[in-house]
Short mmCIF file of C-alpha atoms and ligand atoms in Angstrom, two decimals:
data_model
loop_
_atom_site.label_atom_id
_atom_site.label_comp_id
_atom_site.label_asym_id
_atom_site.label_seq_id
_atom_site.Cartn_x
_atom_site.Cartn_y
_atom_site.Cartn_z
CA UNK V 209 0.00 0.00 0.00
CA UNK V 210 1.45 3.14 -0.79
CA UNK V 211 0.61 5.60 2.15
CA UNK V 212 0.32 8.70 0.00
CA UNK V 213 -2.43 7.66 -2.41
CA UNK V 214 -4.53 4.65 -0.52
CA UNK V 215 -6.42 5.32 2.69
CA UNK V 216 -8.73 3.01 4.53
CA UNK V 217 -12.67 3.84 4.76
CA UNK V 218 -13.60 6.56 7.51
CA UNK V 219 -10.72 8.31 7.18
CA UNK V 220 -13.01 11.82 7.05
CA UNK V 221 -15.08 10.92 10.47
CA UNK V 222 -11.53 9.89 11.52
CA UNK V 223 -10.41 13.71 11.15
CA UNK V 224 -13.24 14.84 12.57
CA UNK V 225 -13.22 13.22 15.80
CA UNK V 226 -8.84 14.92 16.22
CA UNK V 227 -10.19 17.99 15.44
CA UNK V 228 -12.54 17.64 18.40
CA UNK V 229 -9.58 15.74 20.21
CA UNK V 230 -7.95 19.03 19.17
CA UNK V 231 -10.73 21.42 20.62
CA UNK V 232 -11.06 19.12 24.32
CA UNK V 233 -6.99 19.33 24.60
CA UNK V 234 -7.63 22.81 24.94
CA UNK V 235 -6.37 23.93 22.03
CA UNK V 236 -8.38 26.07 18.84
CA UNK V 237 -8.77 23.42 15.89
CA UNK V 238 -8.96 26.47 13.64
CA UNK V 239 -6.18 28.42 14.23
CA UNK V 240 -4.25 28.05 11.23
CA UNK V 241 -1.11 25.87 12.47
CA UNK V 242 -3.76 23.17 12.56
CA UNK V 243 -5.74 23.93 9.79
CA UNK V 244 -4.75 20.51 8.36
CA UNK V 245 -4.10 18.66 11.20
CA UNK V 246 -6.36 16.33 11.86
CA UNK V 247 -6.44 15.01 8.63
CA UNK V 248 -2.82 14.59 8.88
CA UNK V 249 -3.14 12.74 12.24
CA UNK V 250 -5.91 10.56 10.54
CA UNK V 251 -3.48 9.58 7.47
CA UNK V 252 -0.98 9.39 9.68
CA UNK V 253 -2.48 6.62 12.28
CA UNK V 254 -4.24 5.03 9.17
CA UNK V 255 -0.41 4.23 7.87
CA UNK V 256 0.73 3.10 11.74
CA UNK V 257 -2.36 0.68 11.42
CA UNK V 258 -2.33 -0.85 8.18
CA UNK V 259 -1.04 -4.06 9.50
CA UNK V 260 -4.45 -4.51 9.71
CA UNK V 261 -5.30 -4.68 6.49
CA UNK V 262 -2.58 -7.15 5.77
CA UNK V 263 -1.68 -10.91 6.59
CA UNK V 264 1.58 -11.86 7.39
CA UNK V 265 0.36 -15.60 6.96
CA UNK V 266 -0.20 -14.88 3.45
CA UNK V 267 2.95 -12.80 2.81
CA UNK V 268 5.29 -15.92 3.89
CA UNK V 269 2.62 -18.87 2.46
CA UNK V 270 3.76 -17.17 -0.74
CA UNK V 271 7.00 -17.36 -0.65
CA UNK V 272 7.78 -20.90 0.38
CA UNK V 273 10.95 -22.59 -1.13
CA UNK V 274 12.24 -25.94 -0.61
CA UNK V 275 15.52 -26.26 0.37
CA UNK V 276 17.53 -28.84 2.21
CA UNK V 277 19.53 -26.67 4.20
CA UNK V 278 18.95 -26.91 7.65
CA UNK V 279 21.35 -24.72 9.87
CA UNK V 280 19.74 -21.89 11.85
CA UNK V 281 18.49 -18.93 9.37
CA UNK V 282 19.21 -15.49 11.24
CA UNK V 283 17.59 -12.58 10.47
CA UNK V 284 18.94 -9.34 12.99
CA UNK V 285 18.61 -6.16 13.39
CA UNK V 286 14.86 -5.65 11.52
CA UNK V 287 13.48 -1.98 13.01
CA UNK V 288 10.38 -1.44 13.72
CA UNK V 289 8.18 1.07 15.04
CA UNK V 290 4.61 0.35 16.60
CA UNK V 291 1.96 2.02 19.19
CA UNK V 292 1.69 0.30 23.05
CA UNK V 293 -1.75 -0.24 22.80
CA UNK V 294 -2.42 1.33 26.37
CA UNK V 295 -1.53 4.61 25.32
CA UNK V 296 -1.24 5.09 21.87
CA UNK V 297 2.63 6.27 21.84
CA UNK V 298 5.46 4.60 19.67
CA UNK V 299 7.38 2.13 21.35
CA UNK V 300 11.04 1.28 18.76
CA UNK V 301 13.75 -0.87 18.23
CA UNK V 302 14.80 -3.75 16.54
CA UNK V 303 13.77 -7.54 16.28
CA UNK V 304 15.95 -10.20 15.82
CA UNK V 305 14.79 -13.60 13.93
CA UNK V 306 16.03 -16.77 13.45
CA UNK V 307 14.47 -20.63 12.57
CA UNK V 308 15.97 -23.73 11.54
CA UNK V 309 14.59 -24.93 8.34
CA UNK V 310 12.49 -27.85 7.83
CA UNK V 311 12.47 -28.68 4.22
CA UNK V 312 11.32 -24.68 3.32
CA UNK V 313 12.80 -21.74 3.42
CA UNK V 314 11.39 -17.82 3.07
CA UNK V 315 12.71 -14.84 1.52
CA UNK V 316 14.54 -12.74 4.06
CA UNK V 317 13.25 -9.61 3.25
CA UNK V 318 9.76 -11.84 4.03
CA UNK V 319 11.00 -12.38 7.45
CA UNK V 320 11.23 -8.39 7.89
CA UNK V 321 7.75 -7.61 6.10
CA UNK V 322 6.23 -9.76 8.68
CA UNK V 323 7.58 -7.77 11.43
CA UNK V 324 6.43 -5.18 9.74
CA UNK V 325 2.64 -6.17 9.70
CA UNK V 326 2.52 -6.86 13.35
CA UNK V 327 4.36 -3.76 13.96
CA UNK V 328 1.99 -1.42 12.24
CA UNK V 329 -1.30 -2.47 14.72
CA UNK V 330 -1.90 -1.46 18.29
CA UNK V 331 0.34 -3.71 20.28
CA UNK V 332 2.09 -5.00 23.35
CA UNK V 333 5.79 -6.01 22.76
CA UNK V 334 4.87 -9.63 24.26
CA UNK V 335 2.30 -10.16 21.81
CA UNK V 336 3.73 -8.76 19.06
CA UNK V 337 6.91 -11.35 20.10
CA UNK V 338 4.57 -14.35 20.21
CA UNK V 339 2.67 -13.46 16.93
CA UNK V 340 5.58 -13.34 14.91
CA UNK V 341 6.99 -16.70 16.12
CA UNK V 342 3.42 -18.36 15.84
CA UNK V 343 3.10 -16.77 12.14
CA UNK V 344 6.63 -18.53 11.03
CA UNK V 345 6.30 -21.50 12.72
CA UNK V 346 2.43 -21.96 10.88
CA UNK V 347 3.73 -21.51 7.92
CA UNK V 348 7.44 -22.38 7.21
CA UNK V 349 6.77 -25.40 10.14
CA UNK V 350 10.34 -25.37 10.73
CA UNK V 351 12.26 -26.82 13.81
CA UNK V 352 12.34 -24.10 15.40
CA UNK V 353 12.02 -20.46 15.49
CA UNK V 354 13.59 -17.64 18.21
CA UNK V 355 12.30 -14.31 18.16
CA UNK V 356 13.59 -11.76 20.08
CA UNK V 357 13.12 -7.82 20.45
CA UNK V 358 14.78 -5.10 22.29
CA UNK V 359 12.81 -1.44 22.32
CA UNK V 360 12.31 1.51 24.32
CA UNK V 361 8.91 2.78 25.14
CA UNK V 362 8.06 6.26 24.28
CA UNK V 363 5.01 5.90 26.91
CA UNK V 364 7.30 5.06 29.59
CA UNK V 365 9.89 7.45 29.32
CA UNK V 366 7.85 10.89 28.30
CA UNK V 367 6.03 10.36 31.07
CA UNK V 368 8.74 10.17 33.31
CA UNK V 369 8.18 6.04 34.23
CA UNK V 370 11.46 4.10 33.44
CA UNK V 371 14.83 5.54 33.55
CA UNK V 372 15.44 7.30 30.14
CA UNK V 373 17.66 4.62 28.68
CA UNK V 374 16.09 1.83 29.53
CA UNK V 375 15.33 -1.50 26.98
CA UNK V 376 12.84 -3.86 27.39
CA UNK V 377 13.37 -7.15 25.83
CA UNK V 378 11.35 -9.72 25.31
CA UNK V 379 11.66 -13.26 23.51
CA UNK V 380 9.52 -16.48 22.39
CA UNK V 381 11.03 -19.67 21.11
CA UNK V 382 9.99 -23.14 20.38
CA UNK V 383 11.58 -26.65 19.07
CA UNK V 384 14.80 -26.45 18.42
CA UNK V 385 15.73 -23.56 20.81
CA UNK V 386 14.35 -25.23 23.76
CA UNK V 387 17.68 -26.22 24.04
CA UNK V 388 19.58 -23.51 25.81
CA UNK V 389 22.95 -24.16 23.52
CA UNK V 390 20.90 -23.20 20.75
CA UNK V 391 19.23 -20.32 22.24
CA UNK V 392 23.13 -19.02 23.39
CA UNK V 393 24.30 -19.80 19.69
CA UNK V 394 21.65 -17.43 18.57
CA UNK V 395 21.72 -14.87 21.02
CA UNK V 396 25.95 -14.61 20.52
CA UNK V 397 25.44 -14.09 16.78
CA UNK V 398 23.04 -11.07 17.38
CA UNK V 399 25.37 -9.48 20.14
CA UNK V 400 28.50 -9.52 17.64
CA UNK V 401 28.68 -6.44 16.17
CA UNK V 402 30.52 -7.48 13.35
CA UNK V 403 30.09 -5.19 10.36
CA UNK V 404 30.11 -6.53 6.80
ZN1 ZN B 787 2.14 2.41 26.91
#
């Protein structure tokens, strides 16, 4: 979807109800600084939501290859940006992938897009963890899958919550990486900071 041209339905009642939001923050919607605001705001949260629209299921179903290989696939450092569902405010940072093939394989830049879809809805981190291992694991069935993400909450630290600085990091894991070796093989490769 290309954010600029294609909007979801109600994106004019949408508008409306920021530029009351606007009014009841105590601020005058038609001053002209914010003339155009909340239509911005409603294109704007339309594009942080358009996971929605999407399925991650379908985005990896279709792009299935066999392939014998069956070391662990690693996919690090994917950003992402989503909303904390409890207020509305970006929480950031980066996910780190990885499965061990079972007769398929996906396109890496797959593995990122689905991060991406989850990403762009209303979310808890823990959640969003667990969906993205669930979606791989449906669909590639592979051996085993680790995800892992590290971000910073915007909700916690404007409001003055958390220490400024501080990462919260969360992971889900299944078959294969059961096996703490496995886990530690994985987590060592996305703590090197070699560069290529
Ligand atoms: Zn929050």
């Amino acid at each position: 979807m290309n954010p600029e041209t294609e909007y979801r339905e109600g994106l004019d009642e949408l508008a409306s109800h920021y530029k009351e939001i606007l009014s009841l923050l105590g601020e005058d919607p038609d001053r002209e600084g914010l003339l155009k605001t909340p239509m911005r705001v409603a294109k704007a949260m339309q594009v942080l939501t358009r996971g929605y629209t999407m399925d991650a299921h379908q985005v990896l179903r279709q792009a299935l290859f066999k392939e014998d290989y069956s070391q662990m696939v690693i996919v690090k450092d994917i950003d992402f940006f989503s909303l904390c569902e409890h207020h509305m405010i970006p929480f950031y940072g980066k996910a780190h992938v990885a499965y061990i093939p079972n007769g398929y394989i996906t396109g890496l830049s797959k593995i990122a897009r689905v991060v991406d879809i989850f990403s762009h809805r209303l979310q808890v981190q823990e959640r969003m963890t667990l969906q993205i291992r669930q979606c791989i694991e449906e669909t590639l069935h592979p051996l085993g899958v680790m995800v892992v993400i590290e971000a910073r909450h915007m909700c916690m630290q404007m409001r003055g919550v958390e220490k400024q600085n501080s990462i919260t990091t969360t992971s889900e894991f299944s078959g294969a990486f059961n096996q703490a070796k496995t886990r530690q093989e994985f987590m060592n490769l996305i703590h090197n900071n070699t560069t290529i």
